[in-house]
Tab-separated table of C-alpha atoms in Angstrom:
chain	number	residue	atom	x	y	z
A	1	UNK	CA	0.000	0.000	0.000
A	2	UNK	CA	1.119	3.540	-0.752
A	3	UNK	CA	0.823	6.775	1.209
A	4	UNK	CA	-1.839	9.382	0.522
A	5	UNK	CA	-0.732	12.302	-1.673
A	6	UNK	CA	-1.790	15.922	-1.173
A	7	UNK	CA	-4.618	15.953	-3.766
A	8	UNK	CA	-6.013	12.462	-3.151
A	9	UNK	CA	-8.827	13.646	-0.889
A	10	UNK	CA	-9.818	16.384	-3.335
A	11	UNK	CA	-9.945	14.060	-6.343
A	12	UNK	CA	-11.835	11.454	-4.331
A	13	UNK	CA	-14.428	14.125	-3.513
A	14	UNK	CA	-15.011	14.456	-7.273
A	15	UNK	CA	-15.329	10.681	-7.640
A	16	UNK	CA	-17.864	10.752	-4.790
A	17	UNK	CA	-19.913	13.297	-6.786
A	18	UNK	CA	-19.965	10.808	-9.669
A	19	UNK	CA	-21.137	8.084	-7.273
A	20	UNK	CA	-23.945	10.323	-5.990
A	21	UNK	CA	-24.957	11.060	-9.567
A	22	UNK	CA	-25.109	7.311	-10.292
A	23	UNK	CA	-27.200	6.801	-7.154
A	24	UNK	CA	-29.621	9.522	-8.275
A	25	UNK	CA	-30.171	7.515	-11.487
A	26	UNK	CA	-30.780	4.302	-9.532
A	27	UNK	CA	-27.388	2.835	-10.426
A	28	UNK	CA	-24.924	1.112	-8.131
A	29	UNK	CA	-23.097	4.137	-6.693
A	30	UNK	CA	-19.521	3.751	-7.873
A	31	UNK	CA	-17.777	6.812	-9.248
A	32	UNK	CA	-14.400	6.951	-10.954
A	33	UNK	CA	-11.961	9.653	-12.020
A	34	UNK	CA	-8.791	9.508	-14.091
A	35	UNK	CA	-6.285	12.254	-13.417
A	36	UNK	CA	-2.898	13.251	-14.795
A	37	UNK	CA	-0.952	15.771	-12.766
A	38	UNK	CA	-3.590	18.128	-11.416
A	39	UNK	CA	-5.940	17.719	-14.377
A	40	UNK	CA	-9.045	15.540	-14.447
A	41	UNK	CA	-8.959	13.772	-17.792
A	42	UNK	CA	-12.272	11.903	-17.526
A	43	UNK	CA	-14.873	10.854	-15.000
A	44	UNK	CA	-17.580	8.246	-14.991
A	45	UNK	CA	-19.854	6.057	-12.944
A	46	UNK	CA	-21.339	2.589	-12.889
A	47	UNK	CA	-23.918	2.137	-15.626
A	48	UNK	CA	-26.478	-0.543	-16.425
A	49	UNK	CA	-26.684	-2.062	-12.975
A	50	UNK	CA	-30.468	-1.983	-13.160
A	51	UNK	CA	-33.202	-2.044	-15.752
A	52	UNK	CA	-33.393	-3.915	-19.028
A	53	UNK	CA	-29.741	-3.353	-20.035
A	54	UNK	CA	-28.221	-4.807	-16.879
A	55	UNK	CA	-24.703	-6.125	-17.400
A	56	UNK	CA	-21.442	-6.646	-15.567
A	57	UNK	CA	-19.242	-4.869	-18.086
A	58	UNK	CA	-20.201	-1.264	-17.378
A	59	UNK	CA	-18.339	-0.872	-14.096
A	60	UNK	CA	-17.268	2.691	-13.320
A	61	UNK	CA	-13.603	1.956	-14.035
A	62	UNK	CA	-14.357	0.389	-17.417
A	63	UNK	CA	-16.766	3.195	-18.391
A	64	UNK	CA	-14.130	5.777	-17.442
A	65	UNK	CA	-11.291	3.911	-19.140
A	66	UNK	CA	-13.354	3.781	-22.343
A	67	UNK	CA	-13.850	7.554	-22.118
A	68	UNK	CA	-10.110	8.085	-21.713
A	69	UNK	CA	-9.385	5.852	-24.707
A	70	UNK	CA	-11.932	7.737	-26.823
A	71	UNK	CA	-10.144	11.069	-26.313
A	72	UNK	CA	-7.539	10.019	-28.890
A	73	UNK	CA	-4.902	11.939	-26.972
A	74	UNK	CA	-1.492	10.698	-26.077
A	75	UNK	CA	-1.399	9.853	-22.423
A	76	UNK	CA	1.381	8.305	-20.492
A	77	UNK	CA	-0.913	5.820	-18.808
A	78	UNK	CA	1.672	5.122	-16.148
A	79	UNK	CA	1.209	8.778	-15.090
A	80	UNK	CA	-2.592	8.476	-14.869
A	81	UNK	CA	-4.048	8.123	-11.386
A	82	UNK	CA	-7.407	6.445	-10.840
A	83	UNK	CA	-9.824	7.383	-8.047
A	84	UNK	CA	-12.677	4.945	-7.331
A	85	UNK	CA	-15.311	5.162	-4.641
A	86	UNK	CA	-15.152	1.388	-4.266
A	87	UNK	CA	-12.204	-0.952	-4.486
A	88	UNK	CA	-11.936	-2.192	-8.088
A	89	UNK	CA	-13.021	-5.765	-8.744
A	90	UNK	CA	-10.663	-8.240	-10.419
A	91	UNK	CA	-11.941	-7.363	-13.904
A	92	UNK	CA	-11.403	-3.639	-13.406
A	93	UNK	CA	-8.103	-4.060	-11.599
A	94	UNK	CA	-6.767	-6.188	-14.448
A	95	UNK	CA	-8.052	-3.722	-17.086
A	96	UNK	CA	-6.340	-0.838	-15.306
A	97	UNK	CA	-3.079	-2.782	-15.005
A	98	UNK	CA	-3.169	-3.876	-18.656
A	99	UNK	CA	-3.780	-0.253	-19.671
A	100	UNK	CA	-0.576	0.736	-17.909
A	101	UNK	CA	-2.131	2.616	-15.018
A	102	UNK	CA	0.084	2.321	-11.964
A	103	UNK	CA	-1.684	4.258	-9.168
A	104	UNK	CA	-5.147	3.373	-7.899
A	105	UNK	CA	-6.840	5.161	-5.018
A	106	UNK	CA	-10.098	3.818	-3.598
A	107	UNK	CA	-12.514	4.736	-0.814
A	108	UNK	CA	-14.628	1.765	0.291
A	109	UNK	CA	-13.508	-1.860	0.368
A	110	UNK	CA	-15.318	-4.423	-1.734
A	111	UNK	CA	-15.224	-7.322	0.703
A	112	UNK	CA	-17.078	-9.511	-1.747
A	113	UNK	CA	-15.160	-8.951	-4.975
A	114	UNK	CA	-12.319	-6.481	-4.469
A	115	UNK	CA	-9.253	-7.259	-6.521
A	116	UNK	CA	-6.522	-4.942	-5.307
A	117	UNK	CA	-5.405	-7.257	-2.526
A	118	UNK	CA	-4.511	-9.890	-5.121
A	119	UNK	CA	-0.835	-10.830	-4.897
A	120	UNK	CA	0.365	-9.986	-8.401
A	121	UNK	CA	3.722	-11.646	-7.797
A	122	UNK	CA	2.165	-15.130	-7.969
A	123	UNK	CA	0.491	-14.474	-11.320
A	124	UNK	CA	1.975	-14.897	-14.814
A	125	UNK	CA	4.650	-12.352	-15.857
A	126	UNK	CA	2.248	-9.938	-17.529
A	127	UNK	CA	0.861	-9.128	-14.084
A	128	UNK	CA	3.748	-10.187	-11.845
A	129	UNK	CA	6.064	-7.584	-13.348
A	130	UNK	CA	3.536	-4.747	-12.963
A	131	UNK	CA	4.299	-2.321	-10.172
A	132	UNK	CA	1.002	-0.871	-8.994
A	133	UNK	CA	0.548	1.530	-6.092
A	134	UNK	CA	-2.744	1.079	-4.265
A	135	UNK	CA	-4.029	3.616	-1.765
A	136	UNK	CA	-7.089	2.358	0.159
A	137	UNK	CA	-9.704	4.018	2.383
A	138	UNK	CA	-9.473	7.625	1.130
A	139	UNK	CA	-12.757	9.259	2.267
A	140	UNK	CA	-14.058	5.811	3.176
A	141	UNK	CA	-16.829	7.017	5.497
A	142	UNK	CA	-18.403	9.233	2.834
A	143	UNK	CA	-18.379	6.415	0.332
A	144	UNK	CA	-19.789	4.004	2.917
A	145	UNK	CA	-22.727	6.356	3.540
A	146	UNK	CA	-23.559	6.391	-0.179
A	147	UNK	CA	-23.526	2.577	-0.285
A	148	UNK	CA	-25.664	2.407	2.858
A	149	UNK	CA	-28.202	4.660	1.158
A	150	UNK	CA	-28.199	2.389	-1.881
A	151	UNK	CA	-28.573	-0.876	0.024
A	152	UNK	CA	-31.214	0.596	2.374
A	153	UNK	CA	-33.523	1.377	-0.529
A	154	UNK	CA	-35.817	-1.608	-1.237
A	155	UNK	CA	-36.119	-0.496	-4.871
A	156	UNK	CA	-32.456	-1.282	-5.502
A	157	UNK	CA	-32.091	-4.967	-6.321
A	158	UNK	CA	-28.447	-4.995	-7.425
A	159	UNK	CA	-26.493	-7.175	-4.960
A	160	UNK	CA	-29.435	-7.079	-2.572
A	161	UNK	CA	-28.944	-9.621	0.265
A	162	UNK	CA	-25.332	-10.159	-0.810
A	163	UNK	CA	-22.333	-10.384	1.483
A	164	UNK	CA	-21.435	-6.834	0.415
A	165	UNK	CA	-24.911	-5.508	1.272
A	166	UNK	CA	-24.924	-7.219	4.673
A	167	UNK	CA	-21.408	-5.994	5.488
A	168	UNK	CA	-22.216	-2.434	4.390
A	169	UNK	CA	-25.428	-2.176	6.384
A	170	UNK	CA	-23.646	-3.409	9.543
A	171	UNK	CA	-20.989	-0.681	9.347
């Protein structure tokens, strides 16, 4: 794990705004930001977690990574920092690593599917040689409150009665 940098709390506050926006649309409240230096490159949130287009591909990190890729700019991906209101799952963690992103900051732990605690050194070389800095728990309490709001609403069915929902509501 890596130490918090001076702007981490600020950028996480922007990711939290994305999570609140997702919540207002009835989506699972995960927000994500991609930053280089002091500039926000793109932001996004979880999409299609409810309704007729429900899928497990439109996680906030993937949505935001797609936006970054669509800018057609040259970015040194190893200089891009990612801010997520929830710990990235294995799919998102792998996508970020494969994209070359080397610093991931998250707020609330995903005790059910979080991927950042995976020991990369025991994986094949593509992952084992990646040096990724992970900074957990930045503005955790604020993110937790958003997830509590989501799981407390009987209209939200996504991961209802899951280990994550139970854990969150007990916090």
